[in-house]
Short mmCIF file of C-alpha atoms and ligand atoms in Angstrom, two decimals:
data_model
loop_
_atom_site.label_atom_id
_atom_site.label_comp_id
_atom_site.label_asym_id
_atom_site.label_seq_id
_atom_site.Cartn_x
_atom_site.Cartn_y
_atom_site.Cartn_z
CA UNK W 1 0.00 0.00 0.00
CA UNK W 2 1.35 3.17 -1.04
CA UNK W 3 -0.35 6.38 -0.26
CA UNK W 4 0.25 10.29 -0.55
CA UNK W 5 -1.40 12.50 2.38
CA UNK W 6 -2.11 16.01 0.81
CA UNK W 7 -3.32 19.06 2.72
CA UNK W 8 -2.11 22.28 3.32
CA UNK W 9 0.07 23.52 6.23
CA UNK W 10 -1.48 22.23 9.28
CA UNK W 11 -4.01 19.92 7.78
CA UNK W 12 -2.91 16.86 10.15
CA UNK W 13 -0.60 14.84 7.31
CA UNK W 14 2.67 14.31 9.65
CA UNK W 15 -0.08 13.61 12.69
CA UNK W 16 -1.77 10.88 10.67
CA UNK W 17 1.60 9.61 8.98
CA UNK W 18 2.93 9.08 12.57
CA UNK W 19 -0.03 6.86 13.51
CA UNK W 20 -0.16 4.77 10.29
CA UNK W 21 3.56 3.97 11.01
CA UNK W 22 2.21 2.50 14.23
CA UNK W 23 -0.60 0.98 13.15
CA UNK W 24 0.30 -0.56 9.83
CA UNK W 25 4.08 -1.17 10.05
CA UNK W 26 4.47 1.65 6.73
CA UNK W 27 7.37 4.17 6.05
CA UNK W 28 7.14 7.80 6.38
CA UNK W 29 8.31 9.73 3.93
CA UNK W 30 8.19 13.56 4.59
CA UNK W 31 10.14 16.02 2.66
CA UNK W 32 9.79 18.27 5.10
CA UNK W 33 11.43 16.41 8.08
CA UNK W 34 14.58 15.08 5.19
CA UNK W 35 14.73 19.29 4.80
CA UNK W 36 15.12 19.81 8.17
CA UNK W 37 17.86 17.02 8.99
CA UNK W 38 19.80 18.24 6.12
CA UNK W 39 19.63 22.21 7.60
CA UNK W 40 20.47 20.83 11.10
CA UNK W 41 23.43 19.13 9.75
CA UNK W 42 24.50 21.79 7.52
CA UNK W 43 24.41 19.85 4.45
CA UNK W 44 24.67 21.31 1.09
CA UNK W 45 21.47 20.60 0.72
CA UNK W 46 20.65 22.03 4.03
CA UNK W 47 22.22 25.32 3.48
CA UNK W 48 20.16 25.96 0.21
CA UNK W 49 16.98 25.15 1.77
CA UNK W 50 17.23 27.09 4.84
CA UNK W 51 16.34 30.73 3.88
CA UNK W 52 13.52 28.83 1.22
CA UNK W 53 12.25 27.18 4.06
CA UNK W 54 11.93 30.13 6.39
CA UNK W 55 10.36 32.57 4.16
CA UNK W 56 7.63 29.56 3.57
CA UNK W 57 8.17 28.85 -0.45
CA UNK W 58 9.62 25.51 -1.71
CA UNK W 59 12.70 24.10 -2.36
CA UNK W 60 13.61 23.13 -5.95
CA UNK W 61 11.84 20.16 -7.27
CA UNK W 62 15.48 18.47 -8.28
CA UNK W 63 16.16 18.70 -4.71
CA UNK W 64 13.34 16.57 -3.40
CA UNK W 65 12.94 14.72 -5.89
CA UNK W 66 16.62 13.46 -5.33
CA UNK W 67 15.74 13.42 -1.50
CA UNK W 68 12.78 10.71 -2.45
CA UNK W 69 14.68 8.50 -5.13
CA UNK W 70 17.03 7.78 -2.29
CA UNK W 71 15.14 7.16 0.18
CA UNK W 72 13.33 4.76 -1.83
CA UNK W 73 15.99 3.38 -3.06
CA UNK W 74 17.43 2.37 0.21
CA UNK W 75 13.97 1.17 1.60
CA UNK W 76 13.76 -1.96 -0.47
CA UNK W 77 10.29 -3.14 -1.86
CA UNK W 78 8.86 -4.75 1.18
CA UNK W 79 7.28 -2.23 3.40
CA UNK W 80 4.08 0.29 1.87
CA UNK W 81 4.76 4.25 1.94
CA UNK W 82 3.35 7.14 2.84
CA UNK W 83 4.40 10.59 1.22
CA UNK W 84 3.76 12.76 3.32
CA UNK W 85 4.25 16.67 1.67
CA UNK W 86 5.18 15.39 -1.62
CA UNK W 87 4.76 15.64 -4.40
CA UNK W 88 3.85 19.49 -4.00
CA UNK W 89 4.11 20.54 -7.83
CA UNK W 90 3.27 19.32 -10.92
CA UNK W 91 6.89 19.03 -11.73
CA UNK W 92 7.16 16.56 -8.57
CA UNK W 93 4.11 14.72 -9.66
CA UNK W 94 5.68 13.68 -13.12
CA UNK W 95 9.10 12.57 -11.33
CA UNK W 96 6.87 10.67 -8.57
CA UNK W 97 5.24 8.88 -11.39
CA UNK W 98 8.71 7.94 -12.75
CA UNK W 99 9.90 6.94 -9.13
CA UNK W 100 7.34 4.73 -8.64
CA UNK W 101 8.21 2.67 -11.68
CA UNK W 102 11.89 2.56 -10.90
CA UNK W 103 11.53 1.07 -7.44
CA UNK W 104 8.67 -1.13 -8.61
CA UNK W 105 5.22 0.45 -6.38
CA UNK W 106 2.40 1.59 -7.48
CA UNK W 107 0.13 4.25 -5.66
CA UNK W 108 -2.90 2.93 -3.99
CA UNK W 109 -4.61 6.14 -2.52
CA UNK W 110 -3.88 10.09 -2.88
CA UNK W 111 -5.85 11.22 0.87
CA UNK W 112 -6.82 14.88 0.72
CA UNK W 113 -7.26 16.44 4.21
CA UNK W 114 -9.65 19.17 3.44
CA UNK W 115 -9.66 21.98 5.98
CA UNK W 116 -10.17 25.33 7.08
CA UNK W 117 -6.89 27.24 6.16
CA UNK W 118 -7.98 30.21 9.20
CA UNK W 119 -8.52 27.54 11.61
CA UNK W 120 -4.78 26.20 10.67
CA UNK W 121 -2.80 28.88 11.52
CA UNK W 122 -3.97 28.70 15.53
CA UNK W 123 -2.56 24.72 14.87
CA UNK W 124 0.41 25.60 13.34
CA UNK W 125 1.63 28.34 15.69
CA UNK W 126 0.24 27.03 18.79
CA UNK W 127 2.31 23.65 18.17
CA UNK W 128 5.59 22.34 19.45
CA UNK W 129 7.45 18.92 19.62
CA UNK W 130 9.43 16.97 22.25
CA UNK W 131 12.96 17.17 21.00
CA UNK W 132 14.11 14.26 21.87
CA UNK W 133 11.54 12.06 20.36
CA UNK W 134 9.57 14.17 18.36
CA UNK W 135 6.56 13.35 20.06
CA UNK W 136 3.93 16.20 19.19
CA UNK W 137 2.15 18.73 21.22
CA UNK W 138 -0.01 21.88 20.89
CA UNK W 139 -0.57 24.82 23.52
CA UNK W 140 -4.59 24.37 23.64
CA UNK W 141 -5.00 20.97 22.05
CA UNK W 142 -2.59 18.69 23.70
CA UNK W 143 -0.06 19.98 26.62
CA UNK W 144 2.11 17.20 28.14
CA UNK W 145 0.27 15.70 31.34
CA UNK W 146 3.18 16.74 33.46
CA UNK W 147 3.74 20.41 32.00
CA UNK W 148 7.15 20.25 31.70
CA UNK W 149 7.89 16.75 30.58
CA UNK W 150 7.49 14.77 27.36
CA UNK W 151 4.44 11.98 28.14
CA UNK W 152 6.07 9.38 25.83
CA UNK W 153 10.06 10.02 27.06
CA UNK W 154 9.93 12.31 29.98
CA UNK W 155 12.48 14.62 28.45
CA UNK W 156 11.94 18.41 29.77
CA UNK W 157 13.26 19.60 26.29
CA UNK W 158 10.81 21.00 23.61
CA UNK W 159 11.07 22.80 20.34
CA UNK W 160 9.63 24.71 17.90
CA UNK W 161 9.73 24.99 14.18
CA UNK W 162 11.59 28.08 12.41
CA UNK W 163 8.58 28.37 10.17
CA UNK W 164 5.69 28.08 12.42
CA UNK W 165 4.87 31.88 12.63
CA UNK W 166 1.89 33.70 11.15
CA UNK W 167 3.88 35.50 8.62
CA UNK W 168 5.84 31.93 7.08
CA UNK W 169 2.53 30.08 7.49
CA UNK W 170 0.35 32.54 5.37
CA UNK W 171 3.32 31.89 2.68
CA UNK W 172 2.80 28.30 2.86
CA UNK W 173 -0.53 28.28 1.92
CA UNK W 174 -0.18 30.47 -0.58
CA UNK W 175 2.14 28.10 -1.89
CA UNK W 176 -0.26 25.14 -1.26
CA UNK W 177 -3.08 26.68 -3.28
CA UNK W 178 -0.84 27.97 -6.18
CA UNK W 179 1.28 24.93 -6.56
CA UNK W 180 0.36 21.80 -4.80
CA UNK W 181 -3.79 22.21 -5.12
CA UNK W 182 -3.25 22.19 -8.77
CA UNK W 183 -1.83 19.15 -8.83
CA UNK W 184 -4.98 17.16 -7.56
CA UNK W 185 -6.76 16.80 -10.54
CA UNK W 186 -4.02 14.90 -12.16
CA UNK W 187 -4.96 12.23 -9.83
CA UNK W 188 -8.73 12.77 -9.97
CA UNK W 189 -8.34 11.76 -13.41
CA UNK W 190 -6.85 8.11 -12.21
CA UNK W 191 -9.89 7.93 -10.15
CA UNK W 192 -7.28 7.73 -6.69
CA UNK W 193 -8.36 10.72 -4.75
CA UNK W 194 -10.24 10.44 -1.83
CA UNK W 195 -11.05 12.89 0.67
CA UNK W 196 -11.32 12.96 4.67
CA UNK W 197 -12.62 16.05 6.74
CA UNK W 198 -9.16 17.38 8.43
CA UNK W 199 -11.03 19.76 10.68
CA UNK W 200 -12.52 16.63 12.44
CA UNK W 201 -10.92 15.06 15.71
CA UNK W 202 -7.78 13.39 15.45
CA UNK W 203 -9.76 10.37 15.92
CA UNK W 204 -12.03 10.28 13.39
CA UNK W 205 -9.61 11.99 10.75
CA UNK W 206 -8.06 8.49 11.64
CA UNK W 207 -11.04 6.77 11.29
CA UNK W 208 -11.87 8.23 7.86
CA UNK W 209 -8.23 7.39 6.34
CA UNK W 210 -8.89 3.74 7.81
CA UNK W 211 -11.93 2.99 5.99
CA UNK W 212 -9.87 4.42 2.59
CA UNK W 213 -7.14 1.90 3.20
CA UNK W 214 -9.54 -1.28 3.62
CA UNK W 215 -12.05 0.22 0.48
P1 AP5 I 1 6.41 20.38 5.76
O1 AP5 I 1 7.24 19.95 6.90
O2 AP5 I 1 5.90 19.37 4.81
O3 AP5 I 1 5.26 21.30 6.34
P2 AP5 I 1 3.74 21.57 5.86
O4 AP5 I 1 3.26 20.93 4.63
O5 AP5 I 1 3.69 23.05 5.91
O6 AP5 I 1 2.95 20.78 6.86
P3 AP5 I 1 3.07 20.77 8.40
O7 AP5 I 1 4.13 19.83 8.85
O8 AP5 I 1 3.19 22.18 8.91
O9 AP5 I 1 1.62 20.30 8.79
P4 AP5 I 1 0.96 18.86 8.82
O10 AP5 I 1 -0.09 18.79 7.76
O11 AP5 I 1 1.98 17.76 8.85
O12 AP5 I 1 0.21 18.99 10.21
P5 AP5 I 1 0.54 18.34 11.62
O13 AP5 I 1 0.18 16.89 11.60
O14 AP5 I 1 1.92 18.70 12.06
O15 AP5 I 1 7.22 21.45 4.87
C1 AP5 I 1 7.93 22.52 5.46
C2 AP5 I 1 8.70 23.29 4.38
O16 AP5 I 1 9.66 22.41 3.75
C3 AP5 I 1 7.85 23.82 3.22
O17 AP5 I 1 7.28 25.08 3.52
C4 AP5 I 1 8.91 23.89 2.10
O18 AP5 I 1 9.73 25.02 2.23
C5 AP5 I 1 9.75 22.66 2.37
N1 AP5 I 1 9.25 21.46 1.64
C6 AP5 I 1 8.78 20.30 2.19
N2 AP5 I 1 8.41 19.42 1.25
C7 AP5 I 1 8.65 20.03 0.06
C8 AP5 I 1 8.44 19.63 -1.30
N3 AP5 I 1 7.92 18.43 -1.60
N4 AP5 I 1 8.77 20.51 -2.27
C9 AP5 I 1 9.32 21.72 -1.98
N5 AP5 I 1 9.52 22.16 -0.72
C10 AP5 I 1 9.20 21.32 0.30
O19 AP5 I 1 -0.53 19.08 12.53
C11 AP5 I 1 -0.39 20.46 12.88
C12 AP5 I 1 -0.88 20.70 14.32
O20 AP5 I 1 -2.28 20.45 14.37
C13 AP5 I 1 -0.27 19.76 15.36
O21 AP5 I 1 -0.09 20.49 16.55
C14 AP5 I 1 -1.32 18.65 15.55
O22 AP5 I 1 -1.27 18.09 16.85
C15 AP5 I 1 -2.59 19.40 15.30
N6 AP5 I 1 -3.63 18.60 14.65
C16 AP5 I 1 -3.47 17.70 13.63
N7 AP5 I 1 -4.66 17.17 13.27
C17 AP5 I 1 -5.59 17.76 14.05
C18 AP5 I 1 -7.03 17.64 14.16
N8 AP5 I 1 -7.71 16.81 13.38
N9 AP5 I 1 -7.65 18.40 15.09
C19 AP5 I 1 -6.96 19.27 15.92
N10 AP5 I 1 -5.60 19.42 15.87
C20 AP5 I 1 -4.94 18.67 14.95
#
């Protein structure tokens, strides 16, 4: 099973990736996190994506499309995927298509999260994640039980991302609706979209994507 999440900023795709790695022993692939390794190591490809990343446009398409031919290449055929932020231009959709071939998958589901883009940016800015084991949190929506300690390691360290202010966020979605939206009826025409109501509880967003993967 191979699957792409698609939403804009916010929507819930890294929340719902996490839980589908638990729950269905699949990969996550985000091009997002792969960015933000590479600019915490300094890579070269780190160092060009930084200043991208923090004004909220997108990195080059060669650039993560490399990032995802690896990746795949070093994840064998066994285990189903989920793309998680890519593809996010036509550009990426073609190479995705190409991808697939090479490493031998074939794409089962593309999941829209539909949502409300105002509602997003109180998610986005209000969020924050354990930095030791990336568990995730949220100001209003989900505080740690103890305040200052991480539920799933107890670590007292948290951290936020670079990009997770109003300004960078509004960016992002203009992005999303310029240059990833338009990419959705590509797949519409292969009859593999299917849609889930993001702005429902984790839960049922869950719930939703569940009944997708056993239609
Ligand atoms: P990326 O890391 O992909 O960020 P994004 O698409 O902006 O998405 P987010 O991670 O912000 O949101 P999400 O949908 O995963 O939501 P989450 O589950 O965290 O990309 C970052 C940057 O990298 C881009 O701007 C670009 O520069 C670059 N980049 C990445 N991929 C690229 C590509 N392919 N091409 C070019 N550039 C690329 O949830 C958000 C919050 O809401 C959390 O606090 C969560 O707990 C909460 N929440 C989730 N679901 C619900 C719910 N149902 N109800 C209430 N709260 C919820």
């Amino acid at each position: 099973m191979n699957i792409i999440l698609l939403g804009p900023p916010g929507a819930g795709k890294g929340t719902q990736a996490s839980r589908l790695v638990k729950d269905h022993d699949m990969v996550q692939l985000s091009t997002g996190d792969m960015l933000r390794a590479a600019v915490k190591a300094a890579t070269p490809v780190g160092l060009e994506a930084k200043a991208v990343m923090e004004a909220g446009e997108l990195v080059s398409d060669d650039i993560v499309n490399r990032l995802i031919d690896d990746e795949l290449a070093q994840l064998g055929p066994v285990r189903g995927v989920i793309f998680d932020g890519y593809p996010r231009t036509a550009a990426q959709a073609e190479s995705l298509e190409g991808l697939l071939a090479k490493h031998g998958r074939k794409l089962d589901h593309v999941i829209e999260l539909e949502v409300d883009e105002d509602a997003l940016v109180d998610r986005i800015t209000g969020r924050f994640t354990c930095a030791k084991c990336g568990e995730g949190y949220h100001d209003r929506y989900k505080l740690p039980k103890i305040p200052t300690l991480c539920d799933v390691c107890g670590s007292d360290q948290f951290k936020r991302r670079a990009d997770d202010n109003e300004a960078t966020v509004r960016q992002r979605m203009a992005e999303y609706r310029a240059k990833t939206a338009p990419i959705l009826p590509f797949y519409e025409g292969r009859g593999l979209v299917k849609r889930v109501d993001g702005m429902a509880p984790i839960a049922e967003v869950s719930a939703g994507i569940e009944k997708i993967l056993a239609s």
